[in-house]
PDB file of C-alpha atoms in Angstrom:
ATOM      1  CA  UNK A 612     146.788  71.800 115.417  1.00  0.00           C
ATOM      2  CA  UNK A 613     146.573  68.063 114.605  1.00  0.00           C
ATOM      3  CA  UNK A 614     142.795  68.138 114.901  1.00  0.00           C
ATOM      4  CA  UNK A 615     142.679  71.092 112.507  1.00  0.00           C
ATOM      5  CA  UNK A 616     144.852  69.238 109.968  1.00  0.00           C
ATOM      6  CA  UNK A 617     142.681  66.122 110.173  1.00  0.00           C
ATOM      7  CA  UNK A 618     139.556  68.214 109.724  1.00  0.00           C
ATOM      8  CA  UNK A 619     140.932  69.900 106.614  1.00  0.00           C
ATOM      9  CA  UNK A 620     142.124  66.595 105.155  1.00  0.00           C
ATOM     10  CA  UNK A 621     138.649  65.111 105.622  1.00  0.00           C
ATOM     11  CA  UNK A 622     137.278  67.967 103.558  1.00  0.00           C
ATOM     12  CA  UNK A 623     139.934  67.466 100.861  1.00  0.00           C
ATOM     13  CA  UNK A 624     138.385  67.017  97.458  1.00  0.00           C
ATOM     14  CA  UNK A 625     139.781  65.666  94.189  1.00  0.00           C
ATOM     15  CA  UNK A 626     142.957  67.377  93.202  1.00  0.00           C
ATOM     16  CA  UNK A 627     146.446  66.363  92.227  1.00  0.00           C
ATOM     17  CA  UNK A 628     147.937  64.526  95.192  1.00  0.00           C
ATOM     18  CA  UNK A 629     151.619  65.630  95.162  1.00  0.00           C
ATOM     19  CA  UNK A 630     150.591  69.284  94.764  1.00  0.00           C
ATOM     20  CA  UNK A 631     148.687  69.231  98.054  1.00  0.00           C
ATOM     21  CA  UNK A 632     151.699  68.375 100.184  1.00  0.00           C
ATOM     22  CA  UNK A 633     153.978  70.916  98.510  1.00  0.00           C
ATOM     23  CA  UNK A 634     151.767  73.916  97.841  1.00  0.00           C
ATOM     24  CA  UNK A 635     148.537  74.058  99.830  1.00  0.00           C
ATOM     25  CA  UNK A 636     149.875  75.999 102.763  1.00  0.00           C
ATOM     26  CA  UNK A 637     151.821  78.407 100.532  1.00  0.00           C
ATOM     27  CA  UNK A 638     148.924  79.796  98.553  1.00  0.00           C
ATOM     28  CA  UNK A 639     145.530  79.788 100.229  1.00  0.00           C
ATOM     29  CA  UNK A 640     144.088  82.131  97.603  1.00  0.00           C
ATOM     30  CA  UNK A 641     144.080  79.334  95.021  1.00  0.00           C
ATOM     31  CA  UNK A 642     141.741  77.176  97.124  1.00  0.00           C
ATOM     32  CA  UNK A 643     138.209  76.794  95.745  1.00  0.00           C
ATOM     33  CA  UNK A 644     135.354  76.786  98.271  1.00  0.00           C
ATOM     34  CA  UNK A 645     131.906  75.280  97.711  1.00  0.00           C
ATOM     35  CA  UNK A 646     129.071  74.960 100.218  1.00  0.00           C
ATOM     36  CA  UNK A 647     128.238  71.307  99.496  1.00  0.00           C
ATOM     37  CA  UNK A 648     129.026  68.465  97.102  1.00  0.00           C
ATOM     38  CA  UNK A 649     126.127  69.174  94.746  1.00  0.00           C
ATOM     39  CA  UNK A 650     127.271  72.755  94.227  1.00  0.00           C
ATOM     40  CA  UNK A 651     130.640  71.555  92.948  1.00  0.00           C
ATOM     41  CA  UNK A 652     128.990  70.588  89.652  1.00  0.00           C
ATOM     42  CA  UNK A 653     128.948  73.589  87.366  1.00  0.00           C
ATOM     43  CA  UNK A 654     126.814  71.828  84.747  1.00  0.00           C
ATOM     44  CA  UNK A 655     124.590  68.748  84.964  1.00  0.00           C
ATOM     45  CA  UNK A 656     125.707  65.229  84.073  1.00  0.00           C
ATOM     46  CA  UNK A 657     123.188  65.314  81.231  1.00  0.00           C
ATOM     47  CA  UNK A 658     124.908  68.341  79.703  1.00  0.00           C
ATOM     48  CA  UNK A 659     128.322  66.677  80.071  1.00  0.00           C
ATOM     49  CA  UNK A 660     127.068  63.517  78.377  1.00  0.00           C
ATOM     50  CA  UNK A 661     125.383  65.463  75.572  1.00  0.00           C
ATOM     51  CA  UNK A 662     128.600  67.409  74.913  1.00  0.00           C
ATOM     52  CA  UNK A 663     130.714  64.259  74.734  1.00  0.00           C
ATOM     53  CA  UNK A 664     128.184  62.498  72.509  1.00  0.00           C
ATOM     54  CA  UNK A 665     128.096  65.463  70.132  1.00  0.00           C
ATOM     55  CA  UNK A 666     131.881  65.549  69.694  1.00  0.00           C
ATOM     56  CA  UNK A 667     132.357  61.771  69.598  1.00  0.00           C
ATOM     57  CA  UNK A 668     129.662  61.354  66.950  1.00  0.00           C
ATOM     58  CA  UNK A 669     131.353  64.014  64.823  1.00  0.00           C
ATOM     59  CA  UNK A 670     134.715  62.236  65.207  1.00  0.00           C
ATOM     60  CA  UNK A 671     133.099  58.890  64.343  1.00  0.00           C
ATOM     61  CA  UNK A 672     131.327  60.237  61.262  1.00  0.00           C
ATOM     62  CA  UNK A 673     134.455  61.968  60.006  1.00  0.00           C
ATOM     63  CA  UNK A 674     136.294  58.638  60.262  1.00  0.00           C
ATOM     64  CA  UNK A 675     133.416  56.429  59.081  1.00  0.00           C
ATOM     65  CA  UNK A 676     135.341  55.119  56.074  1.00  0.00           C
ATOM     66  CA  UNK A 677     137.749  53.466  58.552  1.00  0.00           C
ATOM     67  CA  UNK A 678     134.962  52.226  60.818  1.00  0.00           C
ATOM     68  CA  UNK A 679     133.359  49.740  58.392  1.00  0.00           C
ATOM     69  CA  UNK A 680     134.185  46.619  60.430  1.00  0.00           C
ATOM     70  CA  UNK A 681     132.897  48.299  63.564  1.00  0.00           C
ATOM     71  CA  UNK A 682     129.761  49.590  61.863  1.00  0.00           C
ATOM     72  CA  UNK A 683     128.827  46.195  60.363  1.00  0.00           C
ATOM     73  CA  UNK A 684     128.616  44.643  63.836  1.00  0.00           C
ATOM     74  CA  UNK A 685     126.117  47.214  65.098  1.00  0.00           C
ATOM     75  CA  UNK A 686     122.345  46.566  65.008  1.00  0.00           C
ATOM     76  CA  UNK A 687     120.657  47.418  61.709  1.00  0.00           C
ATOM     77  CA  UNK A 688     118.734  50.398  63.084  1.00  0.00           C
ATOM     78  CA  UNK A 689     121.944  51.979  64.392  1.00  0.00           C
ATOM     79  CA  UNK A 690     123.702  51.323  61.078  1.00  0.00           C
ATOM     80  CA  UNK A 691     120.852  53.071  59.274  1.00  0.00           C
ATOM     81  CA  UNK A 692     121.062  56.018  61.643  1.00  0.00           C
ATOM     82  CA  UNK A 693     124.771  56.474  60.998  1.00  0.00           C
ATOM     83  CA  UNK A 694     124.378  56.054  57.250  1.00  0.00           C
ATOM     84  CA  UNK A 695     121.749  58.819  57.243  1.00  0.00           C
ATOM     85  CA  UNK A 696     123.937  61.030  59.421  1.00  0.00           C
ATOM     86  CA  UNK A 697     126.939  60.315  57.203  1.00  0.00           C
ATOM     87  CA  UNK A 698     125.012  61.273  54.044  1.00  0.00           C
ATOM     88  CA  UNK A 699     124.039  64.594  55.619  1.00  0.00           C
ATOM     89  CA  UNK A 700     127.588  65.022  56.960  1.00  0.00           C
ATOM     90  CA  UNK A 701     129.126  64.461  53.535  1.00  0.00           C
ATOM     91  CA  UNK A 702     126.662  66.848  51.871  1.00  0.00           C
ATOM     92  CA  UNK A 703     127.581  69.555  54.354  1.00  0.00           C
ATOM     93  CA  UNK A 704     131.297  69.014  53.736  1.00  0.00           C
ATOM     94  CA  UNK A 705     130.780  69.108  49.966  1.00  0.00           C
ATOM     95  CA  UNK A 706     129.087  72.493  50.301  1.00  0.00           C
ATOM     96  CA  UNK A 707     131.893  73.785  52.540  1.00  0.00           C
ATOM     97  CA  UNK A 708     134.527  72.470  50.145  1.00  0.00           C
ATOM     98  CA  UNK A 709     132.958  74.372  47.250  1.00  0.00           C
ATOM     99  CA  UNK A 710     132.529  77.581  49.228  1.00  0.00           C
ATOM    100  CA  UNK A 711     135.869  77.559  51.043  1.00  0.00           C
ATOM    101  CA  UNK A 712     138.011  75.260  48.944  1.00  0.00           C
ATOM    102  CA  UNK A 713     138.714  73.116  52.055  1.00  0.00           C
ATOM    103  CA  UNK A 714     139.606  69.434  52.104  1.00  0.00           C
ATOM    104  CA  UNK A 715     136.872  66.828  52.563  1.00  0.00           C
ATOM    105  CA  UNK A 716     138.293  65.087  55.639  1.00  0.00           C
ATOM    106  CA  UNK A 717     138.652  67.024  58.864  1.00  0.00           C
ATOM    107  CA  UNK A 718     141.389  66.387  61.395  1.00  0.00           C
ATOM    108  CA  UNK A 719     140.413  66.178  65.098  1.00  0.00           C
ATOM    109  CA  UNK A 720     141.126  69.858  65.742  1.00  0.00           C
ATOM    110  CA  UNK A 721     139.008  70.907  62.775  1.00  0.00           C
ATOM    111  CA  UNK A 722     136.259  68.571  63.984  1.00  0.00           C
ATOM    112  CA  UNK A 723     136.159  70.068  67.475  1.00  0.00           C
ATOM    113  CA  UNK A 724     136.185  73.594  66.019  1.00  0.00           C
ATOM    114  CA  UNK A 725     133.243  72.759  63.778  1.00  0.00           C
ATOM    115  CA  UNK A 726     131.414  71.114  66.701  1.00  0.00           C
ATOM    116  CA  UNK A 727     132.243  73.397  69.645  1.00  0.00           C
ATOM    117  CA  UNK A 728     133.721  76.529  68.068  1.00  0.00           C
ATOM    118  CA  UNK A 729     137.165  76.344  69.670  1.00  0.00           C
ATOM    119  CA  UNK A 730     140.482  74.489  69.523  1.00  0.00           C
ATOM    120  CA  UNK A 731     142.805  73.795  72.453  1.00  0.00           C
ATOM    121  CA  UNK A 732     146.456  72.779  72.285  1.00  0.00           C
ATOM    122  CA  UNK A 733     149.399  72.120  74.563  1.00  0.00           C
ATOM    123  CA  UNK A 734     152.231  74.653  74.603  1.00  0.00           C
ATOM    124  CA  UNK A 735     154.794  76.176  76.964  1.00  0.00           C
ATOM    125  CA  UNK A 736     152.923  77.608  79.944  1.00  0.00           C
ATOM    126  CA  UNK A 737     152.805  81.328  80.663  1.00  0.00           C
ATOM    127  CA  UNK A 738     153.978  80.388  84.171  1.00  0.00           C
ATOM    128  CA  UNK A 739     157.766  80.143  83.986  1.00  0.00           C
ATOM    129  CA  UNK A 740     157.900  77.295  86.531  1.00  0.00           C
ATOM    130  CA  UNK A 741     155.038  75.200  85.143  1.00  0.00           C
ATOM    131  CA  UNK A 742     156.397  73.523  82.004  1.00  0.00           C
ATOM    132  CA  UNK A 743     153.601  72.851  79.532  1.00  0.00           C
ATOM    133  CA  UNK A 744     150.071  74.175  79.694  1.00  0.00           C
ATOM    134  CA  UNK A 745     146.861  74.144  77.671  1.00  0.00           C
ATOM    135  CA  UNK A 746     145.764  77.143  75.576  1.00  0.00           C
ATOM    136  CA  UNK A 747     142.751  78.144  73.537  1.00  0.00           C
ATOM    137  CA  UNK A 748     144.438  78.541  70.161  1.00  0.00           C
ATOM    138  CA  UNK A 749     141.389  79.127  67.963  1.00  0.00           C
ATOM    139  CA  UNK A 750     137.898  80.418  68.609  1.00  0.00           C
ATOM    140  CA  UNK A 751     136.263  81.105  71.965  1.00  0.00           C
ATOM    141  CA  UNK A 752     135.144  78.828  74.810  1.00  0.00           C
ATOM    142  CA  UNK A 753     131.735  79.840  76.224  1.00  0.00           C
ATOM    143  CA  UNK A 754     131.011  79.673  79.940  1.00  0.00           C
ATOM    144  CA  UNK A 755     129.745  76.225  80.959  1.00  0.00           C
ATOM    145  CA  UNK A 756     131.350  74.377  78.031  1.00  0.00           C
ATOM    146  CA  UNK A 757     133.240  71.108  78.473  1.00  0.00           C
ATOM    147  CA  UNK A 758     136.727  72.205  77.459  1.00  0.00           C
ATOM    148  CA  UNK A 759     138.967  69.238  78.450  1.00  0.00           C
ATOM    149  CA  UNK A 760     138.962  65.674  79.745  1.00  0.00           C
ATOM    150  CA  UNK A 761     141.425  64.257  82.287  1.00  0.00           C
ATOM    151  CA  UNK A 762     142.769  61.031  80.732  1.00  0.00           C
ATOM    152  CA  UNK A 763     144.314  58.048  82.451  1.00  0.00           C
ATOM    153  CA  UNK A 764     143.928  54.766  84.332  1.00  0.00           C
ATOM    154  CA  UNK A 765     141.237  54.652  87.028  1.00  0.00           C
ATOM    155  CA  UNK A 766     142.220  53.134  90.379  1.00  0.00           C
ATOM    156  CA  UNK A 767     139.851  52.277  93.208  1.00  0.00           C
ATOM    157  CA  UNK A 768     141.065  53.000  96.755  1.00  0.00           C
ATOM    158  CA  UNK A 769     142.107  49.384  97.302  1.00  0.00           C
ATOM    159  CA  UNK A 770     144.008  48.940  94.021  1.00  0.00           C
ATOM    160  CA  UNK A 771     147.830  49.179  93.808  1.00  0.00           C
ATOM    161  CA  UNK A 772     149.156  52.516  92.609  1.00  0.00           C
ATOM    162  CA  UNK A 773     152.284  52.999  94.755  1.00  0.00           C
ATOM    163  CA  UNK A 774     154.942  52.417  92.088  1.00  0.00           C
ATOM    164  CA  UNK A 775     152.996  54.337  89.448  1.00  0.00           C
ATOM    165  CA  UNK A 776     152.740  57.313  91.800  1.00  0.00           C
ATOM    166  CA  UNK A 777     156.468  57.615  92.510  1.00  0.00           C
ATOM    167  CA  UNK A 778     157.676  60.886  91.001  1.00  0.00           C
ATOM    168  CA  UNK A 779     154.333  61.222  89.228  1.00  0.00           C
ATOM    169  CA  UNK A 780     152.708  64.671  89.284  1.00  0.00           C
ATOM    170  CA  UNK A 781     149.664  63.518  87.306  1.00  0.00           C
ATOM    171  CA  UNK A 782     147.844  61.517  90.015  1.00  0.00           C
ATOM    172  CA  UNK A 783     144.374  63.007  90.421  1.00  0.00           C
ATOM    173  CA  UNK A 784     142.138  62.255  93.421  1.00  0.00           C
ATOM    174  CA  UNK A 785     138.338  62.212  93.157  1.00  0.00           C
ATOM    175  CA  UNK A 786     135.961  63.046  95.980  1.00  0.00           C
ATOM    176  CA  UNK A 787     135.379  59.354  96.775  1.00  0.00           C
ATOM    177  CA  UNK A 788     139.083  58.514  96.841  1.00  0.00           C
ATOM    178  CA  UNK A 789     139.223  57.132  93.292  1.00  0.00           C
ATOM    179  CA  UNK A 790     142.533  58.012  91.609  1.00  0.00           C
ATOM    180  CA  UNK A 791     143.267  58.786  87.964  1.00  0.00           C
ATOM    181  CA  UNK A 792     146.826  58.373  86.709  1.00  0.00           C
ATOM    182  CA  UNK A 793     147.182  60.838  83.844  1.00  0.00           C
ATOM    183  CA  UNK A 794     150.883  60.261  83.215  1.00  0.00           C
ATOM    184  CA  UNK A 795     151.564  59.525  79.533  1.00  0.00           C
ATOM    185  CA  UNK A 796     155.038  58.080  80.093  1.00  0.00           C
ATOM    186  CA  UNK A 797     156.835  55.216  81.818  1.00  0.00           C
ATOM    187  CA  UNK A 798     155.042  52.493  83.752  1.00  0.00           C
ATOM    188  CA  UNK A 799     151.802  54.493  83.724  1.00  0.00           C
ATOM    189  CA  UNK A 800     151.734  54.401  79.917  1.00  0.00           C
ATOM    190  CA  UNK A 801     152.454  50.655  79.849  1.00  0.00           C
ATOM    191  CA  UNK A 802     149.674  49.888  82.342  1.00  0.00           C
ATOM    192  CA  UNK A 803     147.129  52.033  80.504  1.00  0.00           C
ATOM    193  CA  UNK A 804     147.823  50.369  77.142  1.00  0.00           C
ATOM    194  CA  UNK A 805     147.738  46.929  78.752  1.00  0.00           C
ATOM    195  CA  UNK A 806     144.342  47.554  80.368  1.00  0.00           C
ATOM    196  CA  UNK A 807     142.938  48.887  77.081  1.00  0.00           C
ATOM    197  CA  UNK A 808     144.133  45.776  75.255  1.00  0.00           C
ATOM    198  CA  UNK A 809     142.514  43.595  77.905  1.00  0.00           C
ATOM    199  CA  UNK A 810     139.144  45.353  77.545  1.00  0.00           C
ATOM    200  CA  UNK A 811     139.047  45.403  73.751  1.00  0.00           C
ATOM    201  CA  UNK A 812     136.100  43.462  72.336  1.00  0.00           C
ATOM    202  CA  UNK A 813     137.313  42.128  68.997  1.00  0.00           C
ATOM    203  CA  UNK A 814     137.147  45.116  66.607  1.00  0.00           C
ATOM    204  CA  UNK A 815     135.555  47.226  69.329  1.00  0.00           C
ATOM    205  CA  UNK A 816     138.037  49.637  70.879  1.00  0.00           C
ATOM    206  CA  UNK A 817     136.480  50.604  74.195  1.00  0.00           C
ATOM    207  CA  UNK A 818     139.069  53.240  75.131  1.00  0.00           C
ATOM    208  CA  UNK A 819     141.251  55.858  73.470  1.00  0.00           C
ATOM    209  CA  UNK A 820     145.022  55.331  73.616  1.00  0.00           C
ATOM    210  CA  UNK A 821     145.940  58.196  71.293  1.00  0.00           C
ATOM    211  CA  UNK A 822     146.174  60.677  74.203  1.00  0.00           C
ATOM    212  CA  UNK A 823     149.493  58.990  74.975  1.00  0.00           C
ATOM    213  CA  UNK A 824     150.833  60.605  71.792  1.00  0.00           C
ATOM    214  CA  UNK A 825     151.269  64.204  70.671  1.00  0.00           C
ATOM    215  CA  UNK A 826     148.237  63.936  68.353  1.00  0.00           C
ATOM    216  CA  UNK A 827     145.208  62.675  70.321  1.00  0.00           C
ATOM    217  CA  UNK A 828     142.201  61.527  68.289  1.00  0.00           C
ATOM    218  CA  UNK A 829     140.009  63.028  71.005  1.00  0.00           C
ATOM    219  CA  UNK A 830     141.260  66.631  71.122  1.00  0.00           C
ATOM    220  CA  UNK A 831     139.751  67.147  74.594  1.00  0.00           C
ATOM    221  CA  UNK A 832     142.102  64.593  76.172  1.00  0.00           C
ATOM    222  CA  UNK A 833     144.799  67.022  77.349  1.00  0.00           C
ATOM    223  CA  UNK A 834     143.334  67.952  80.755  1.00  0.00           C
ATOM    224  CA  UNK A 835     146.290  66.576  82.700  1.00  0.00           C
ATOM    225  CA  UNK A 836     148.387  69.477  81.381  1.00  0.00           C
ATOM    226  CA  UNK A 837     146.113  72.222  82.742  1.00  0.00           C
ATOM    227  CA  UNK A 838     148.074  74.142  85.375  1.00  0.00           C
ATOM    228  CA  UNK A 839     147.003  75.370  88.770  1.00  0.00           C
ATOM    229  CA  UNK A 840     145.834  78.950  89.114  1.00  0.00           C
ATOM    230  CA  UNK A 841     147.884  81.544  90.967  1.00  0.00           C
ATOM    231  CA  UNK A 842     147.342  84.869  92.686  1.00  0.00           C
ATOM    232  CA  UNK A 843     147.942  86.575  89.347  1.00  0.00           C
ATOM    233  CA  UNK A 844     146.084  84.109  87.120  1.00  0.00           C
ATOM    234  CA  UNK A 845     142.649  83.099  88.396  1.00  0.00           C
ATOM    235  CA  UNK A 846     141.033  79.762  87.585  1.00  0.00           C
ATOM    236  CA  UNK A 847     138.939  79.796  84.412  1.00  0.00           C
ATOM    237  CA  UNK A 848     138.040  76.082  84.417  1.00  0.00           C
ATOM    238  CA  UNK A 849     137.121  73.600  87.141  1.00  0.00           C
ATOM    239  CA  UNK A 850     137.150  69.819  87.474  1.00  0.00           C
ATOM    240  CA  UNK A 851     133.878  67.894  87.429  1.00  0.00           C
ATOM    241  CA  UNK A 852     133.437  64.150  87.874  1.00  0.00           C
ATOM    242  CA  UNK A 853     131.263  62.170  85.486  1.00  0.00           C
ATOM    243  CA  UNK A 854     130.480  58.454  85.475  1.00  0.00           C
ATOM    244  CA  UNK A 855     129.877  57.140  81.960  1.00  0.00           C
ATOM    245  CA  UNK A 856     126.399  55.543  81.911  1.00  0.00           C
ATOM    246  CA  UNK A 857     125.907  51.955  80.746  1.00  0.00           C
ATOM    247  CA  UNK A 858     123.771  53.305  77.887  1.00  0.00           C
ATOM    248  CA  UNK A 859     126.682  55.241  76.359  1.00  0.00           C
ATOM    249  CA  UNK A 860     126.997  53.998  72.727  1.00  0.00           C
ATOM    250  CA  UNK A 861     129.608  51.269  72.410  1.00  0.00           C
ATOM    251  CA  UNK A 862     130.844  52.629  69.080  1.00  0.00           C
ATOM    252  CA  UNK A 863     131.703  55.965  70.729  1.00  0.00           C
ATOM    253  CA  UNK A 864     133.558  54.543  73.737  1.00  0.00           C
ATOM    254  CA  UNK A 865     136.702  54.383  71.596  1.00  0.00           C
ATOM    255  CA  UNK A 866     137.092  58.126  72.216  1.00  0.00           C
ATOM    256  CA  UNK A 867     136.993  57.923  76.034  1.00  0.00           C
ATOM    257  CA  UNK A 868     140.565  58.443  77.312  1.00  0.00           C
ATOM    258  CA  UNK A 869     140.097  56.418  80.504  1.00  0.00           C
ATOM    259  CA  UNK A 870     140.189  52.753  81.516  1.00  0.00           C
ATOM    260  CA  UNK A 871     139.568  50.897  84.783  1.00  0.00           C
ATOM    261  CA  UNK A 872     142.643  49.242  86.278  1.00  0.00           C
ATOM    262  CA  UNK A 873     140.556  46.410  87.711  1.00  0.00           C
ATOM    263  CA  UNK A 874     138.117  44.327  85.709  1.00  0.00           C
ATOM    264  CA  UNK A 875     136.730  41.816  88.222  1.00  0.00           C
ATOM    265  CA  UNK A 876     133.901  44.069  89.377  1.00  0.00           C
ATOM    266  CA  UNK A 877     131.575  45.871  86.985  1.00  0.00           C
ATOM    267  CA  UNK A 878     131.378  49.583  87.717  1.00  0.00           C
ATOM    268  CA  UNK A 879     130.747  52.773  85.749  1.00  0.00           C
ATOM    269  CA  UNK A 880     133.805  54.226  84.065  1.00  0.00           C
ATOM    270  CA  UNK A 881     134.880  57.378  85.887  1.00  0.00           C
ATOM    271  CA  UNK A 882     135.726  60.421  83.817  1.00  0.00           C
ATOM    272  CA  UNK A 883     136.729  63.895  84.907  1.00  0.00           C
ATOM    273  CA  UNK A 884     135.983  66.830  82.637  1.00  0.00           C
ATOM    274  CA  UNK A 885     137.064  70.443  82.923  1.00  0.00           C
ATOM    275  CA  UNK A 886     134.280  72.999  82.565  1.00  0.00           C
ATOM    276  CA  UNK A 887     134.703  76.681  81.681  1.00  0.00           C
ATOM    277  CA  UNK A 888     133.889  79.003  84.592  1.00  0.00           C
ATOM    278  CA  UNK A 889     133.643  81.990  82.251  1.00  0.00           C
ATOM    279  CA  UNK A 890     134.060  82.832  78.583  1.00  0.00           C
ATOM    280  CA  UNK A 891     137.658  82.064  77.575  1.00  0.00           C
ATOM    281  CA  UNK A 892     139.141  83.917  74.624  1.00  0.00           C
ATOM    282  CA  UNK A 893     141.674  82.883  72.000  1.00  0.00           C
ATOM    283  CA  UNK A 894     145.229  82.970  73.343  1.00  0.00           C
ATOM    284  CA  UNK A 895     144.273  82.417  76.987  1.00  0.00           C
ATOM    285  CA  UNK A 896     145.804  79.612  79.009  1.00  0.00           C
ATOM    286  CA  UNK A 897     143.537  77.318  81.022  1.00  0.00           C
ATOM    287  CA  UNK A 898     143.933  77.349  84.805  1.00  0.00           C
ATOM    288  CA  UNK A 899     142.158  75.214  87.373  1.00  0.00           C
ATOM    289  CA  UNK A 900     142.041  74.826  91.161  1.00  0.00           C
ATOM    290  CA  UNK A 901     144.066  71.863  92.409  1.00  0.00           C
ATOM    291  CA  UNK A 902     142.302  71.999  95.771  1.00  0.00           C
ATOM    292  CA  UNK A 903     138.645  72.310  96.730  1.00  0.00           C
ATOM    293  CA  UNK A 904     137.180  72.473 100.240  1.00  0.00           C
ATOM    294  CA  UNK A 905     133.575  71.383 100.644  1.00  0.00           C
ATOM    295  CA  UNK A 906     132.057  73.038 103.742  1.00  0.00           C
TER     296      UNK A 906
END
């Protein structure tokens, strides 16, 4: 029996740590099985990066009037690129304003709808025991789309997370043992904000702290509230790890809702996105698998 438990633990793959101990043996039907590590990626890293770049650029352009200090420190060719994009962006909004009578500035939800064709929001879960969940409130999520990001502080295996993890149901474990603390309250919140302040480069915000509030600037940053699937409600999204490449534009890093706890060793910033396993319609709640076995 012990050997069997050890074998299964060795095959354990990134899910929320407290859930494993309490629920794994109760509900085997919610376990996700994949043949090998590579098959656990529903879409390629290139598609994930392109999706994030597309949304972050739209958020940046919509807020360009408040980004002047940031923009002036960028190389001239990048400034020119954004000025051209902004001119086109403003022309498009002027046309839409005339045709629909809408306001010029878009809020984050309107920006994601214009970019991806859907809006997600937190609300009371359809599972009576689950508290809050995440719903598609407008539009439709196509299969293979990046629908959420899992925000929080990134901890390597050797970094201290004991006190943060006490009573914390938002600790997420990656395949390599890296942990993400997605709790937006208490000591977890304090540590995240402290690390973001440490990493700030003058006017350059290198991380998003707005996910700690009820109105995140990056509307994808609500993945920690996605609930586990059940026998009655199958998973419609799955977790996928993504390391932010060094080439990711510095001006767009302000929308990444993650920060490394340690700063002594340079390493890629780990992100976890949630990808749609099928088309998800308006009104549906998002459900994931908290446990994956890699054979």
